[in-house]
């Protein structure tokens, strides 16, 4: 696999707000995109990445919280339990962190890169990241969870991020 780095789309770019399309049939191209997404995530020192963040509006995510890489297609939360709030960052909103309240445990159903159906029971940080990445597939970003005060606090940062758009 060549060392190709995909370009990360940042806050203000339209693709981040679009609903990603479900994948009908997993192809070699999807597998290649997932591998490139994983490389890009590791290079950015992220723990999750969704396809819209690299400009691809399809339902693909990669997650690795240090316990192994997950490449998921059409991921869906089928069960939620409890609550937790964590400070979250996002490769598409550099320099910004927002406290986000999410389910403490989730059951996620998805396809893996062999098109097999998988079910993942996640808790804590892993559950948090899965929910964050699935949010991306619906065009949702951490800034949408910001309180009024937080919105004021990050306003200038967001303006700086937007300036990076070519
Ligand atoms: Zn993100």
PDB file of C-alpha atoms and ligand atoms in Angstrom:
ATOM      1  CA  UNK A   1       0.000   0.000   0.000  1.00  0.00           C
ATOM      2  CA  UNK A   2       1.553   3.329  -1.029  1.00  0.00           C
ATOM      3  CA  UNK A   3       1.783   6.061   1.559  1.00  0.00           C
ATOM      4  CA  UNK A   4      -1.052   8.208   0.311  1.00  0.00           C
ATOM      5  CA  UNK A   5      -2.522  10.708   2.680  1.00  0.00           C
ATOM      6  CA  UNK A   6      -6.095  11.732   2.102  1.00  0.00           C
ATOM      7  CA  UNK A   7      -6.907  15.383   2.616  1.00  0.00           C
ATOM      8  CA  UNK A   8      -8.971  16.099   5.716  1.00  0.00           C
ATOM      9  CA  UNK A   9     -11.984  18.315   5.174  1.00  0.00           C
ATOM     10  CA  UNK A  10     -12.499  20.932   7.843  1.00  0.00           C
ATOM     11  CA  UNK A  11     -15.402  22.748   9.459  1.00  0.00           C
ATOM     12  CA  UNK A  12     -17.155  24.920   6.891  1.00  0.00           C
ATOM     13  CA  UNK A  13     -16.832  22.470   3.999  1.00  0.00           C
ATOM     14  CA  UNK A  14     -20.177  21.308   2.622  1.00  0.00           C
ATOM     15  CA  UNK A  15     -19.377  17.576   2.483  1.00  0.00           C
ATOM     16  CA  UNK A  16     -19.209  17.446   6.296  1.00  0.00           C
ATOM     17  CA  UNK A  17     -22.856  18.490   6.474  1.00  0.00           C
ATOM     18  CA  UNK A  18     -24.174  16.066   3.863  1.00  0.00           C
ATOM     19  CA  UNK A  19     -25.895  12.802   4.750  1.00  0.00           C
ATOM     20  CA  UNK A  20     -23.567  10.003   3.628  1.00  0.00           C
ATOM     21  CA  UNK A  21     -24.964   7.362   1.258  1.00  0.00           C
ATOM     22  CA  UNK A  22     -25.288   3.769   2.429  1.00  0.00           C
ATOM     23  CA  UNK A  23     -23.054   1.271   0.618  1.00  0.00           C
ATOM     24  CA  UNK A  24     -25.064  -1.285  -1.345  1.00  0.00           C
ATOM     25  CA  UNK A  25     -22.259  -3.668  -2.167  1.00  0.00           C
ATOM     26  CA  UNK A  26     -18.802  -3.663  -0.632  1.00  0.00           C
ATOM     27  CA  UNK A  27     -16.195  -3.494  -3.389  1.00  0.00           C
ATOM     28  CA  UNK A  28     -12.393  -3.519  -3.632  1.00  0.00           C
ATOM     29  CA  UNK A  29     -12.583   0.247  -3.936  1.00  0.00           C
ATOM     30  CA  UNK A  30     -14.325   0.513  -0.549  1.00  0.00           C
ATOM     31  CA  UNK A  31     -11.630  -1.695   0.982  1.00  0.00           C
ATOM     32  CA  UNK A  32      -8.965   0.568  -0.469  1.00  0.00           C
ATOM     33  CA  UNK A  33     -10.690   3.712   0.810  1.00  0.00           C
ATOM     34  CA  UNK A  34     -10.978   2.162   4.292  1.00  0.00           C
ATOM     35  CA  UNK A  35      -7.244   1.386   4.318  1.00  0.00           C
ATOM     36  CA  UNK A  36      -6.364   4.913   3.225  1.00  0.00           C
ATOM     37  CA  UNK A  37      -8.740   6.308   5.852  1.00  0.00           C
ATOM     38  CA  UNK A  38      -6.978   4.245   8.543  1.00  0.00           C
ATOM     39  CA  UNK A  39      -3.578   5.569   7.394  1.00  0.00           C
ATOM     40  CA  UNK A  40      -4.904   9.115   7.444  1.00  0.00           C
ATOM     41  CA  UNK A  41      -6.371   8.616  10.918  1.00  0.00           C
ATOM     42  CA  UNK A  42      -3.068   7.288  12.301  1.00  0.00           C
ATOM     43  CA  UNK A  43      -1.083  10.080  10.654  1.00  0.00           C
ATOM     44  CA  UNK A  44      -3.418  12.636  12.216  1.00  0.00           C
ATOM     45  CA  UNK A  45      -3.160  10.854  15.567  1.00  0.00           C
ATOM     46  CA  UNK A  46      -6.911  10.432  15.611  1.00  0.00           C
ATOM     47  CA  UNK A  47      -8.863   7.533  17.086  1.00  0.00           C
ATOM     48  CA  UNK A  48     -11.644   7.590  14.517  1.00  0.00           C
ATOM     49  CA  UNK A  49     -12.382   8.890  11.042  1.00  0.00           C
ATOM     50  CA  UNK A  50     -15.503   8.953   8.871  1.00  0.00           C
ATOM     51  CA  UNK A  51     -15.485   9.034   5.045  1.00  0.00           C
ATOM     52  CA  UNK A  52     -17.127  12.505   4.751  1.00  0.00           C
ATOM     53  CA  UNK A  53     -14.050  13.844   6.575  1.00  0.00           C
ATOM     54  CA  UNK A  54     -11.976  12.916   3.537  1.00  0.00           C
ATOM     55  CA  UNK A  55     -14.588  14.179   1.103  1.00  0.00           C
ATOM     56  CA  UNK A  56     -16.321  10.855   0.429  1.00  0.00           C
ATOM     57  CA  UNK A  57     -20.041  10.922   1.153  1.00  0.00           C
ATOM     58  CA  UNK A  58     -20.467   7.205   1.862  1.00  0.00           C
ATOM     59  CA  UNK A  59     -21.168   5.337   5.093  1.00  0.00           C
ATOM     60  CA  UNK A  60     -17.651   4.186   5.973  1.00  0.00           C
ATOM     61  CA  UNK A  61     -15.827   4.682   9.284  1.00  0.00           C
ATOM     62  CA  UNK A  62     -12.574   3.554  10.874  1.00  0.00           C
ATOM     63  CA  UNK A  63     -11.976   3.448  14.621  1.00  0.00           C
ATOM     64  CA  UNK A  64      -8.957   2.477  16.725  1.00  0.00           C
ATOM     65  CA  UNK A  65      -8.783   3.480  20.363  1.00  0.00           C
ATOM     66  CA  UNK A  66      -5.600   1.452  20.812  1.00  0.00           C
ATOM     67  CA  UNK A  67      -7.347  -1.915  20.966  1.00  0.00           C
ATOM     68  CA  UNK A  68      -7.300  -2.770  17.284  1.00  0.00           C
ATOM     69  CA  UNK A  69      -8.589  -1.296  14.056  1.00  0.00           C
ATOM     70  CA  UNK A  70     -12.248  -1.478  13.110  1.00  0.00           C
ATOM     71  CA  UNK A  71     -13.317  -0.773   9.528  1.00  0.00           C
ATOM     72  CA  UNK A  72     -17.087  -0.481   9.420  1.00  0.00           C
ATOM     73  CA  UNK A  73     -19.581  -0.048   6.614  1.00  0.00           C
ATOM     74  CA  UNK A  74     -23.146   1.242   7.108  1.00  0.00           C
ATOM     75  CA  UNK A  75     -22.744   1.334  10.912  1.00  0.00           C
ATOM     76  CA  UNK A  76     -25.954   1.793  12.867  1.00  0.00           C
ATOM     77  CA  UNK A  77     -26.644   2.113  16.585  1.00  0.00           C
ATOM     78  CA  UNK A  78     -29.272  -0.451  17.499  1.00  0.00           C
ATOM     79  CA  UNK A  79     -29.153  -0.103  21.281  1.00  0.00           C
ATOM     80  CA  UNK A  80     -28.098   2.606  23.737  1.00  0.00           C
ATOM     81  CA  UNK A  81     -27.664   2.501  27.494  1.00  0.00           C
ATOM     82  CA  UNK A  82     -26.646   4.975  30.187  1.00  0.00           C
ATOM     83  CA  UNK A  83     -24.960   8.348  29.846  1.00  0.00           C
ATOM     84  CA  UNK A  84     -21.461   9.767  29.850  1.00  0.00           C
ATOM     85  CA  UNK A  85     -19.901  13.105  28.953  1.00  0.00           C
ATOM     86  CA  UNK A  86     -16.407  13.353  27.495  1.00  0.00           C
ATOM     87  CA  UNK A  87     -14.301  16.117  26.022  1.00  0.00           C
ATOM     88  CA  UNK A  88     -14.127  15.366  22.329  1.00  0.00           C
ATOM     89  CA  UNK A  89     -11.912  16.636  19.580  1.00  0.00           C
ATOM     90  CA  UNK A  90     -12.240  16.109  15.855  1.00  0.00           C
ATOM     91  CA  UNK A  91      -9.690  16.076  13.020  1.00  0.00           C
ATOM     92  CA  UNK A  92     -12.142  18.244  11.049  1.00  0.00           C
ATOM     93  CA  UNK A  93     -12.391  20.840  13.814  1.00  0.00           C
ATOM     94  CA  UNK A  94      -8.726  21.225  14.806  1.00  0.00           C
ATOM     95  CA  UNK A  95      -7.964  23.004  18.050  1.00  0.00           C
ATOM     96  CA  UNK A  96     -11.499  22.706  19.392  1.00  0.00           C
ATOM     97  CA  UNK A  97     -12.747  20.434  22.137  1.00  0.00           C
ATOM     98  CA  UNK A  98     -16.348  20.161  23.271  1.00  0.00           C
ATOM     99  CA  UNK A  99     -17.888  18.237  26.115  1.00  0.00           C
ATOM    100  CA  UNK A 100     -20.452  15.923  24.553  1.00  0.00           C
ATOM    101  CA  UNK A 101     -23.078  13.901  26.380  1.00  0.00           C
ATOM    102  CA  UNK A 102     -23.632  10.509  24.786  1.00  0.00           C
ATOM    103  CA  UNK A 103     -24.752   6.997  25.602  1.00  0.00           C
ATOM    104  CA  UNK A 104     -22.292   5.101  27.827  1.00  0.00           C
ATOM    105  CA  UNK A 105     -22.883   1.820  26.031  1.00  0.00           C
ATOM    106  CA  UNK A 106     -23.973   1.134  22.507  1.00  0.00           C
ATOM    107  CA  UNK A 107     -24.635  -1.865  20.357  1.00  0.00           C
ATOM    108  CA  UNK A 108     -23.585  -1.146  16.786  1.00  0.00           C
ATOM    109  CA  UNK A 109     -24.529  -3.183  13.767  1.00  0.00           C
ATOM    110  CA  UNK A 110     -22.478  -2.864  10.595  1.00  0.00           C
ATOM    111  CA  UNK A 111     -20.851  -4.706   7.716  1.00  0.00           C
ATOM    112  CA  UNK A 112     -17.164  -5.444   7.738  1.00  0.00           C
ATOM    113  CA  UNK A 113     -14.949  -5.190   4.664  1.00  0.00           C
ATOM    114  CA  UNK A 114     -15.872  -8.763   3.672  1.00  0.00           C
ATOM    115  CA  UNK A 115     -19.515  -7.687   3.610  1.00  0.00           C
ATOM    116  CA  UNK A 116     -20.251  -9.808   6.690  1.00  0.00           C
ATOM    117  CA  UNK A 117     -22.717  -8.535   9.256  1.00  0.00           C
ATOM    118  CA  UNK A 118     -21.005  -7.661  12.561  1.00  0.00           C
ATOM    119  CA  UNK A 119     -22.351  -6.584  15.935  1.00  0.00           C
ATOM    120  CA  UNK A 120     -20.148  -4.594  18.273  1.00  0.00           C
ATOM    121  CA  UNK A 121     -20.871  -4.019  21.944  1.00  0.00           C
ATOM    122  CA  UNK A 122     -18.994  -0.905  23.042  1.00  0.00           C
ATOM    123  CA  UNK A 123     -18.544   0.907  26.318  1.00  0.00           C
ATOM    124  CA  UNK A 124     -16.853   4.119  27.507  1.00  0.00           C
ATOM    125  CA  UNK A 125     -14.384   5.711  25.086  1.00  0.00           C
ATOM    126  CA  UNK A 126     -15.047   3.121  22.373  1.00  0.00           C
ATOM    127  CA  UNK A 127     -18.800   3.826  22.545  1.00  0.00           C
ATOM    128  CA  UNK A 128     -18.075   7.551  22.455  1.00  0.00           C
ATOM    129  CA  UNK A 129     -15.929   7.327  19.315  1.00  0.00           C
ATOM    130  CA  UNK A 130     -18.411   5.107  17.495  1.00  0.00           C
ATOM    131  CA  UNK A 131     -21.205   7.598  18.187  1.00  0.00           C
ATOM    132  CA  UNK A 132     -18.970  10.501  17.100  1.00  0.00           C
ATOM    133  CA  UNK A 133     -18.120   8.811  13.776  1.00  0.00           C
ATOM    134  CA  UNK A 134     -21.713   7.750  13.114  1.00  0.00           C
ATOM    135  CA  UNK A 135     -22.707  11.395  13.724  1.00  0.00           C
ATOM    136  CA  UNK A 136     -20.385  12.364  10.853  1.00  0.00           C
ATOM    137  CA  UNK A 137     -22.380  10.106   8.522  1.00  0.00           C
ATOM    138  CA  UNK A 138     -25.463  12.164   9.339  1.00  0.00           C
ATOM    139  CA  UNK A 139     -23.686  15.482   8.840  1.00  0.00           C
ATOM    140  CA  UNK A 140     -23.410  16.161  12.541  1.00  0.00           C
ATOM    141  CA  UNK A 141     -20.322  17.667  14.217  1.00  0.00           C
ATOM    142  CA  UNK A 142     -19.186  18.196  17.825  1.00  0.00           C
ATOM    143  CA  UNK A 143     -19.796  21.942  17.506  1.00  0.00           C
ATOM    144  CA  UNK A 144     -23.518  21.147  17.265  1.00  0.00           C
ATOM    145  CA  UNK A 145     -23.382  20.007  20.893  1.00  0.00           C
ATOM    146  CA  UNK A 146     -21.793  23.227  22.147  1.00  0.00           C
ATOM    147  CA  UNK A 147     -23.628  25.315  24.711  1.00  0.00           C
ATOM    148  CA  UNK A 148     -24.144  29.005  24.060  1.00  0.00           C
ATOM    149  CA  UNK A 149     -21.090  29.854  26.152  1.00  0.00           C
ATOM    150  CA  UNK A 150     -18.968  27.251  24.419  1.00  0.00           C
ATOM    151  CA  UNK A 151     -20.105  28.600  21.052  1.00  0.00           C
ATOM    152  CA  UNK A 152     -18.776  32.022  22.034  1.00  0.00           C
ATOM    153  CA  UNK A 153     -15.558  30.472  23.306  1.00  0.00           C
ATOM    154  CA  UNK A 154     -14.822  28.612  20.048  1.00  0.00           C
ATOM    155  CA  UNK A 155     -16.085  31.252  17.623  1.00  0.00           C
ATOM    156  CA  UNK A 156     -12.663  32.660  16.790  1.00  0.00           C
ATOM    157  CA  UNK A 157     -11.102  29.193  16.517  1.00  0.00           C
ATOM    158  CA  UNK A 158     -13.793  28.154  14.046  1.00  0.00           C
ATOM    159  CA  UNK A 159     -13.205  31.273  11.976  1.00  0.00           C
ATOM    160  CA  UNK A 160      -9.496  30.371  11.852  1.00  0.00           C
ATOM    161  CA  UNK A 161     -10.312  26.817  10.778  1.00  0.00           C
ATOM    162  CA  UNK A 162     -12.557  28.100   7.984  1.00  0.00           C
ATOM    163  CA  UNK A 163      -9.704  30.198   6.621  1.00  0.00           C
ATOM    164  CA  UNK A 164      -7.821  26.986   5.838  1.00  0.00           C
ATOM    165  CA  UNK A 165     -10.382  25.983   3.201  1.00  0.00           C
ATOM    166  CA  UNK A 166      -8.849  26.220  -0.242  1.00  0.00           C
TER     167      UNK A 166
HETATM  168 ZN1  LIG B   1     -14.886  13.948  14.046  1.00  0.00          ZN
END
